[in-house]
Short mmCIF file of C-alpha atoms in Angstrom, two decimals:
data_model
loop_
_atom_site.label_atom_id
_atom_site.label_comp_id
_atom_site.label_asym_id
_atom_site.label_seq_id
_atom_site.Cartn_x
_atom_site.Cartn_y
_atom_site.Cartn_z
CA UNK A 19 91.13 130.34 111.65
CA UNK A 20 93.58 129.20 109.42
CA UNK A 21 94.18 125.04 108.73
CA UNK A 22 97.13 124.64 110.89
CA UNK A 23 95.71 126.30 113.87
CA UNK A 24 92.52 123.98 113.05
CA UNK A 25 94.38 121.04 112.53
CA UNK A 26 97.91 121.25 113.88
CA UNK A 27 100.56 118.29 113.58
CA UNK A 28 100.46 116.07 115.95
CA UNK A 29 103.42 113.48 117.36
CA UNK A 30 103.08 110.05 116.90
CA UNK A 31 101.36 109.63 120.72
CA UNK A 32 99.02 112.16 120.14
CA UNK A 33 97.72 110.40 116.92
CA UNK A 34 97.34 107.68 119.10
CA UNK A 35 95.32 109.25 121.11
CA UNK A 36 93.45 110.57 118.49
CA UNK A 37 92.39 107.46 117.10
CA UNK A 38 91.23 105.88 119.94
CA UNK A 39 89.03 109.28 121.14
CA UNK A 40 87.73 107.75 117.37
CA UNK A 41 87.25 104.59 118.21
CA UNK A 42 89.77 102.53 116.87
CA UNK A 43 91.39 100.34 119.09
CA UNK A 44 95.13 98.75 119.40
CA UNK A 45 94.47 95.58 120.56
CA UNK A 46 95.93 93.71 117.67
CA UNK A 47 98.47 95.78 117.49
CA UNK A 48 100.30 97.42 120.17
CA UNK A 49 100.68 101.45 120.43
CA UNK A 50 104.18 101.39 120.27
CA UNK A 51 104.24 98.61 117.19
CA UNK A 52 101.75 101.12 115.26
CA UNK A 53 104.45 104.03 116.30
CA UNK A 54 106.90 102.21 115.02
CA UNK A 55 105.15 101.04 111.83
CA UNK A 56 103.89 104.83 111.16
CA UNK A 57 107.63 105.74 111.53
CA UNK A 58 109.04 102.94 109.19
CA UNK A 59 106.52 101.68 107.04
CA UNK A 60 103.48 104.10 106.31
CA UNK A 61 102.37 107.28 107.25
CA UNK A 62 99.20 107.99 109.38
CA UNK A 63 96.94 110.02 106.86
CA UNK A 64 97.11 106.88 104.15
CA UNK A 65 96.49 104.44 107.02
CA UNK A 66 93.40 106.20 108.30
CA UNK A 67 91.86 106.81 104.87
CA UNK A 68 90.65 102.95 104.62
CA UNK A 69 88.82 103.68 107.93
CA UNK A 70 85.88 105.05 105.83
CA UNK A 71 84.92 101.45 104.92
CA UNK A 72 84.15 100.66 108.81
CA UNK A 73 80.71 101.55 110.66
CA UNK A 74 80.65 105.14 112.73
CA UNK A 75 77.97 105.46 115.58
CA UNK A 76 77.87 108.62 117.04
CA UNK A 77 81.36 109.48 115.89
CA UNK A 78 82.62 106.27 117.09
CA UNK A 79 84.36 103.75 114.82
CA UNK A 80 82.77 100.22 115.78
CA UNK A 81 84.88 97.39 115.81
CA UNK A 82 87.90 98.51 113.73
CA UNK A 83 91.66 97.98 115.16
CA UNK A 84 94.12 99.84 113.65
CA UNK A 85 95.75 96.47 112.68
CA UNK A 86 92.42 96.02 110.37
CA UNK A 87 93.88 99.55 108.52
CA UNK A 88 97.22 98.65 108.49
CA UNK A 89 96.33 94.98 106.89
CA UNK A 90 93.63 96.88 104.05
CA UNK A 91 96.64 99.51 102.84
CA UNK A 92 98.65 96.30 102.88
CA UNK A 93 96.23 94.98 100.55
CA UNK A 94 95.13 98.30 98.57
CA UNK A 95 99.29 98.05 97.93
CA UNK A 96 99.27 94.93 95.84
CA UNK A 97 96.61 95.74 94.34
CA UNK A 98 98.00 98.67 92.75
CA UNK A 99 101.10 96.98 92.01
CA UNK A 100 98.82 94.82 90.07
CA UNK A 101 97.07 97.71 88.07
CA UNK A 102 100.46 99.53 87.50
CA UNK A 103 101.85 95.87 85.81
CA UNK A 104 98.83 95.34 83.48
CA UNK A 105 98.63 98.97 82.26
CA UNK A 106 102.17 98.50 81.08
CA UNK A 107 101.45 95.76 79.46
CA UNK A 108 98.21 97.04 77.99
CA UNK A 109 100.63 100.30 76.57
CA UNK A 110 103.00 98.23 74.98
CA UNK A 111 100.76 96.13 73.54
CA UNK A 112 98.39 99.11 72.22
CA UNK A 113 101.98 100.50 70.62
CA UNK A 114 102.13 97.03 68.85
CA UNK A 115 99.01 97.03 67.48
CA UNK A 116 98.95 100.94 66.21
CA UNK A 117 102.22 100.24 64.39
CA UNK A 118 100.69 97.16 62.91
CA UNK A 119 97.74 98.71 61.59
CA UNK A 120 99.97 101.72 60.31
CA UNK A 121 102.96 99.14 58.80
CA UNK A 122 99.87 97.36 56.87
CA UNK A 123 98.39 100.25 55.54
CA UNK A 124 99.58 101.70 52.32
CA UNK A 125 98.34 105.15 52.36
CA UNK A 126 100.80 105.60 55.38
CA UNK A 127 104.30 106.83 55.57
CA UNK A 128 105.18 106.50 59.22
CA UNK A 129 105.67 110.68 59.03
CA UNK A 130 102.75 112.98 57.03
CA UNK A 131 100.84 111.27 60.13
CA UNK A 132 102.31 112.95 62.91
CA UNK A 133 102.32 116.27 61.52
CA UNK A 134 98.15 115.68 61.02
CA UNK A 135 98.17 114.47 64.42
CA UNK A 136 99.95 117.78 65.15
CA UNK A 137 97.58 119.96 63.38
CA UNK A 138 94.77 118.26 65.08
CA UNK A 139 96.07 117.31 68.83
CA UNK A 140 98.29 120.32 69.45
CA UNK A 141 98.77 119.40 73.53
CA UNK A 142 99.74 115.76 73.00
CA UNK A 143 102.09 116.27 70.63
CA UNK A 144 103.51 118.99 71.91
CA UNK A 145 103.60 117.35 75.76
CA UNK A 146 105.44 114.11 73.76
CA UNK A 147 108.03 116.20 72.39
CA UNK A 148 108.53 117.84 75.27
CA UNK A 149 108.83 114.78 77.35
CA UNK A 150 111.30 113.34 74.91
CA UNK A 151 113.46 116.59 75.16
CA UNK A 152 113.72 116.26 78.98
CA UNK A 153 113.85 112.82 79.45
CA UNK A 154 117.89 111.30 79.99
CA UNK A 155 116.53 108.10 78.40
CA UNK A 156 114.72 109.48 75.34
CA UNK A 157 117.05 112.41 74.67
CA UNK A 158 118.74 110.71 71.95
CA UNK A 159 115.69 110.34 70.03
CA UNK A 160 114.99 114.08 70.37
CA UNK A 161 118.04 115.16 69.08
CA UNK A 162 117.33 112.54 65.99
CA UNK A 163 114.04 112.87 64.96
CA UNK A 164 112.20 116.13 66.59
CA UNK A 165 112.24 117.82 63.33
CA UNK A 166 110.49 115.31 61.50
CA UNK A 167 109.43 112.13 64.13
CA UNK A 168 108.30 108.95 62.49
CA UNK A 169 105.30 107.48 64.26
CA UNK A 170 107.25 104.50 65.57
CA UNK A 171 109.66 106.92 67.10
CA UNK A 172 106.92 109.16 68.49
CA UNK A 173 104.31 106.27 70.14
CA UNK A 174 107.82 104.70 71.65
CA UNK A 175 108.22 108.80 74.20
CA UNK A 176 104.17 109.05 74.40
CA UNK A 177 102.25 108.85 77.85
CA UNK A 178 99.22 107.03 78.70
CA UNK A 179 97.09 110.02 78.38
CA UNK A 180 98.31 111.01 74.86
CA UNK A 181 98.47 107.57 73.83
CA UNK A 182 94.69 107.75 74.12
CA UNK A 183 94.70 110.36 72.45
CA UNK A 184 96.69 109.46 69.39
CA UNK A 185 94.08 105.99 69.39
CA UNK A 186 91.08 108.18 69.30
CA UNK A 187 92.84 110.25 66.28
CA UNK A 188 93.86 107.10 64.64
CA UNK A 189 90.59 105.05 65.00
CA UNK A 190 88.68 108.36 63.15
CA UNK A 191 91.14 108.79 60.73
CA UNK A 192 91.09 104.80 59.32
CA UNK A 193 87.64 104.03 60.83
CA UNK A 194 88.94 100.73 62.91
CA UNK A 195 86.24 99.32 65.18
CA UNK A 196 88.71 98.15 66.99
CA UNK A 197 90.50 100.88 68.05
CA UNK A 198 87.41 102.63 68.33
CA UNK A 199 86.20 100.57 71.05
CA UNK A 200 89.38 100.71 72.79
CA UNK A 201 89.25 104.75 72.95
CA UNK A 202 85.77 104.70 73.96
CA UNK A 203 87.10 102.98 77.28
CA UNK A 204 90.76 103.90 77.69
CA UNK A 205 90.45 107.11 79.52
CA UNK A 206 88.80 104.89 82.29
CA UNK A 207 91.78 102.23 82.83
CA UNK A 208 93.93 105.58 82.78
CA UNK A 209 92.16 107.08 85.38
CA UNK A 210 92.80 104.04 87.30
CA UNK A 211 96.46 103.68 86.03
CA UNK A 212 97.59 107.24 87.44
CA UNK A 213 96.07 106.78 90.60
CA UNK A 214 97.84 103.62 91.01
CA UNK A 215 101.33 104.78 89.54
CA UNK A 216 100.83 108.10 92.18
CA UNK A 217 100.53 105.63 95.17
CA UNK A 218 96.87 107.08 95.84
CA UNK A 219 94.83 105.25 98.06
CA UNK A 220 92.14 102.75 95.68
CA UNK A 221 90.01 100.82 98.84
CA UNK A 222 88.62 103.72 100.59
CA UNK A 223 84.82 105.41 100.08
CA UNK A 224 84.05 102.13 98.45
CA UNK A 225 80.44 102.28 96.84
CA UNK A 226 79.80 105.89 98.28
CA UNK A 227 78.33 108.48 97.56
CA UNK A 228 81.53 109.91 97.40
CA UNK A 229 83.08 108.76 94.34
CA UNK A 230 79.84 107.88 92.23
CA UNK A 231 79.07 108.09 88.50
CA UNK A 232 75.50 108.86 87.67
CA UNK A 233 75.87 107.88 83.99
CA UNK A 234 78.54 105.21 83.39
CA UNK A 235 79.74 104.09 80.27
CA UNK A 236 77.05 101.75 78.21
CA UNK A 237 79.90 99.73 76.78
CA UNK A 238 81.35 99.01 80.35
CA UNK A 239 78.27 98.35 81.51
CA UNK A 240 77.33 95.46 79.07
CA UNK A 241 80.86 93.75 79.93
CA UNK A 242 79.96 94.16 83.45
CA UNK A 243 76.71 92.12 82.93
CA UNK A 244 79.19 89.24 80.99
CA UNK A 245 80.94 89.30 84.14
CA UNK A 246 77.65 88.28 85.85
CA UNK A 247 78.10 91.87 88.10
CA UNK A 248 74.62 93.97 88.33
CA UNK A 249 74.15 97.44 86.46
CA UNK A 250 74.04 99.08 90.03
CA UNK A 251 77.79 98.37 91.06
CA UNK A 252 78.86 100.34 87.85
CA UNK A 253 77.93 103.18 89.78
CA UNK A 254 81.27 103.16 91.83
CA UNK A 255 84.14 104.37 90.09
CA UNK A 256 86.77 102.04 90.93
CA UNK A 257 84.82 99.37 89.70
CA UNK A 258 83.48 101.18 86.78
CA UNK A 259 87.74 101.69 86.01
CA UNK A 260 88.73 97.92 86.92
CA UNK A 261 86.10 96.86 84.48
CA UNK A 262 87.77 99.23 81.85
CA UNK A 263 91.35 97.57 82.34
CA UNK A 264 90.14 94.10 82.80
CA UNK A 265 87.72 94.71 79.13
CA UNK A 266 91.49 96.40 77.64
CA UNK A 267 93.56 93.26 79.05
CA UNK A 268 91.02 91.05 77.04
CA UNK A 269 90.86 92.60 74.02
CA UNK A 270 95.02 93.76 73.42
CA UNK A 271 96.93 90.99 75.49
CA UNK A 272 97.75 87.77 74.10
CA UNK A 273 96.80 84.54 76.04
CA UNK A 274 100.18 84.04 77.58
CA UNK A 275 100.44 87.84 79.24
CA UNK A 276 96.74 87.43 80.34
CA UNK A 277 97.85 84.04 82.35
CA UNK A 278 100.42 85.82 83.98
CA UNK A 279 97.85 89.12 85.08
CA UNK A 280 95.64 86.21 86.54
CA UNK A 281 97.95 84.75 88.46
CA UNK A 282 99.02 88.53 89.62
CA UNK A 283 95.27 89.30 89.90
CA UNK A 284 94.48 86.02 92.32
CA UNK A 285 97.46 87.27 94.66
CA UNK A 286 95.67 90.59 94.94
CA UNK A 287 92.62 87.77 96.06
CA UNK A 288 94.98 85.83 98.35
CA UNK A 289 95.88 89.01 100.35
CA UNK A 290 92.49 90.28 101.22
CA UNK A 291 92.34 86.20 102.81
CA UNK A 292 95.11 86.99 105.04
CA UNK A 293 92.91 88.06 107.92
CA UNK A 294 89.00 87.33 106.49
CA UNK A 295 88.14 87.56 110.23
CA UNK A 296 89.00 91.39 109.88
CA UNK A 297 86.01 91.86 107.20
CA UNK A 298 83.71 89.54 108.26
CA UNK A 299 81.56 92.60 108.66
CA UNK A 300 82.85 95.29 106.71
CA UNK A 301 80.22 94.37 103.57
CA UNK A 302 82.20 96.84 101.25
CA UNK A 303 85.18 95.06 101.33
CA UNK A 304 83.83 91.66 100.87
CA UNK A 305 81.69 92.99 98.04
CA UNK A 306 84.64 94.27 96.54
CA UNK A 307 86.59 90.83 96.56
CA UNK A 308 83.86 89.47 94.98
CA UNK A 309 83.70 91.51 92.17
CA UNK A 310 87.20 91.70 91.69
CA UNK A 311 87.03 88.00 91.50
CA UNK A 312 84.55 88.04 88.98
CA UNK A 313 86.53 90.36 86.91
CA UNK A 314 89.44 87.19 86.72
CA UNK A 315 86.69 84.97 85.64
CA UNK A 316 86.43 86.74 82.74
CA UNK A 317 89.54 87.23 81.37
CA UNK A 318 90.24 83.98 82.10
CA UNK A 319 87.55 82.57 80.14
CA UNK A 320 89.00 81.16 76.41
#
């Protein structure tokens, strides 16, 4: 049997229908309001995938209202607002400080150090050029420096991913600790960053089985233990990432962009206190504003 004779479409009543043969109940919201949100607003496969934060007895959700769902993607929203904003800002200011290190450093011409970085990263360099050949906004650049890019030129058309890469190339090449550190935990807050930036669900499976890391980075780990949260929660992978960005916004961003990411980061905190009677319950969720509030305590700490 094929998957859409196994799982047809359904209209809008029938996944109604659905949900409550499920459990889930529309008592704080009516059917037709959820109809008319699903139509509008959000679409029913995102909405449901929060659901695996709430208790299942014998198949049966317990206690969870398809207003509670509506409310967590609500919240799972601004939080990844949130993680897109601070990822730019942690980009732009890695580009500051790479162009820094390479303006101070005399053995450096701006140029013989892309062509290394060619020789040695082949796909990043070849996926930057690429992107600046295709892209309306960077074209111009292309057409300028392709032949022979400058590294301030290059950094400005590189992705997250190859920016990572180009910071692990860098930190081996001039031995900075600094930047050494940083690679050693990048790939984590860009794991994080692309799931955000693709609009994929963050608050679902929360400290399952389902998303677990059996060997998570030492490095993280110690900052989690500044941040006062226990080895065992490392073990989840969104908060093994959110540890990565908030350690990243610490180190690169200067006191007046971190201010601003806290005051981002608390609205995140102010949204999951719009209905607290929703999660009174629902321990993963609470446990996750907890840690997540931790995580501002330390980058707000001088």
């Amino acid at each position: 049997m094929s998957k859409s004779e196994n799982k047809p479409k359904m209209q809008y009543m029938s996944l109604i229908e659905y949900s409550k043969n499920k459990g889930i109940k529309f008592q704080e919201i009516s059917e037709l309001d959820a109809i008319n949100y699903m139509a509008t607003k959000n679409y029913y496969f995102k909405l449901t995938s929060y659901r695996t934060n709430f208790k299942q007895i014998d198949g049966q959700y317990q206690n969870l209202d398809f207003a509670h769902l509506i409310d967590l993607a609500n919240i799972d929203a601004t939080l990844r607002r949130f993680i897109i904003t601070t990822s730019l800002n942690l980009e732009h200011a890695l580009k500051v400080l790479l162009i820094n290190y390479i303006t101070q450093d005399k053995d450096e011409d701006g140029y013989q150090i892309i062509q290394d970085f060619k020789s040695e990263r082949p796909k990043p360099y070849t996926q930057t050029i690429t992107y600046m050949s295709f892209n309306h906004y960077s074209v111009d650049f292309y057409n300028k420096h392709h032949a022979e890019p400058a590294v301030w030129v290059f950094i400005e058309s590189m992705t997250f991913g190859a920016l990572g890469q180009f910071v692990d190339f860098y930190s081996k090449r001039n031995n900075t600790k600094k930047l050494s550190k940083i690679s050693r935990i990048m790939q984590y807050a860009k794991n994080l960053r692309n799931a955000a930036a693709h609009s994929n669900p963050i608050l679902i499976n929360l400290f399952t089985d389902r998303e677990l890391i059996h060997h998570p980075n030492s490095m993280l780990v110690s900052t989690a233990a500044i941040m006062n949260i226990d080895r065992s929660y490392m073990s989840d992978i969104k908060i093994h990432d959110l540890v990565a960005l908030f350690e990243l916004t610490k180190i690169l961003n200067s006191p007046e962009t971190i201010n601003h990411e806290v005051v981002q980061a608390k609205r995140v905190l102010d949204r999951f206190d719009k209905h607290p009677e929703y999660y009174r319950d629902i321990l993963p969720v609470q446990q996750f504003r907890v840690l997540f509030a931790k995580m501002i305590d330390f980058i707000e700490q001088k």
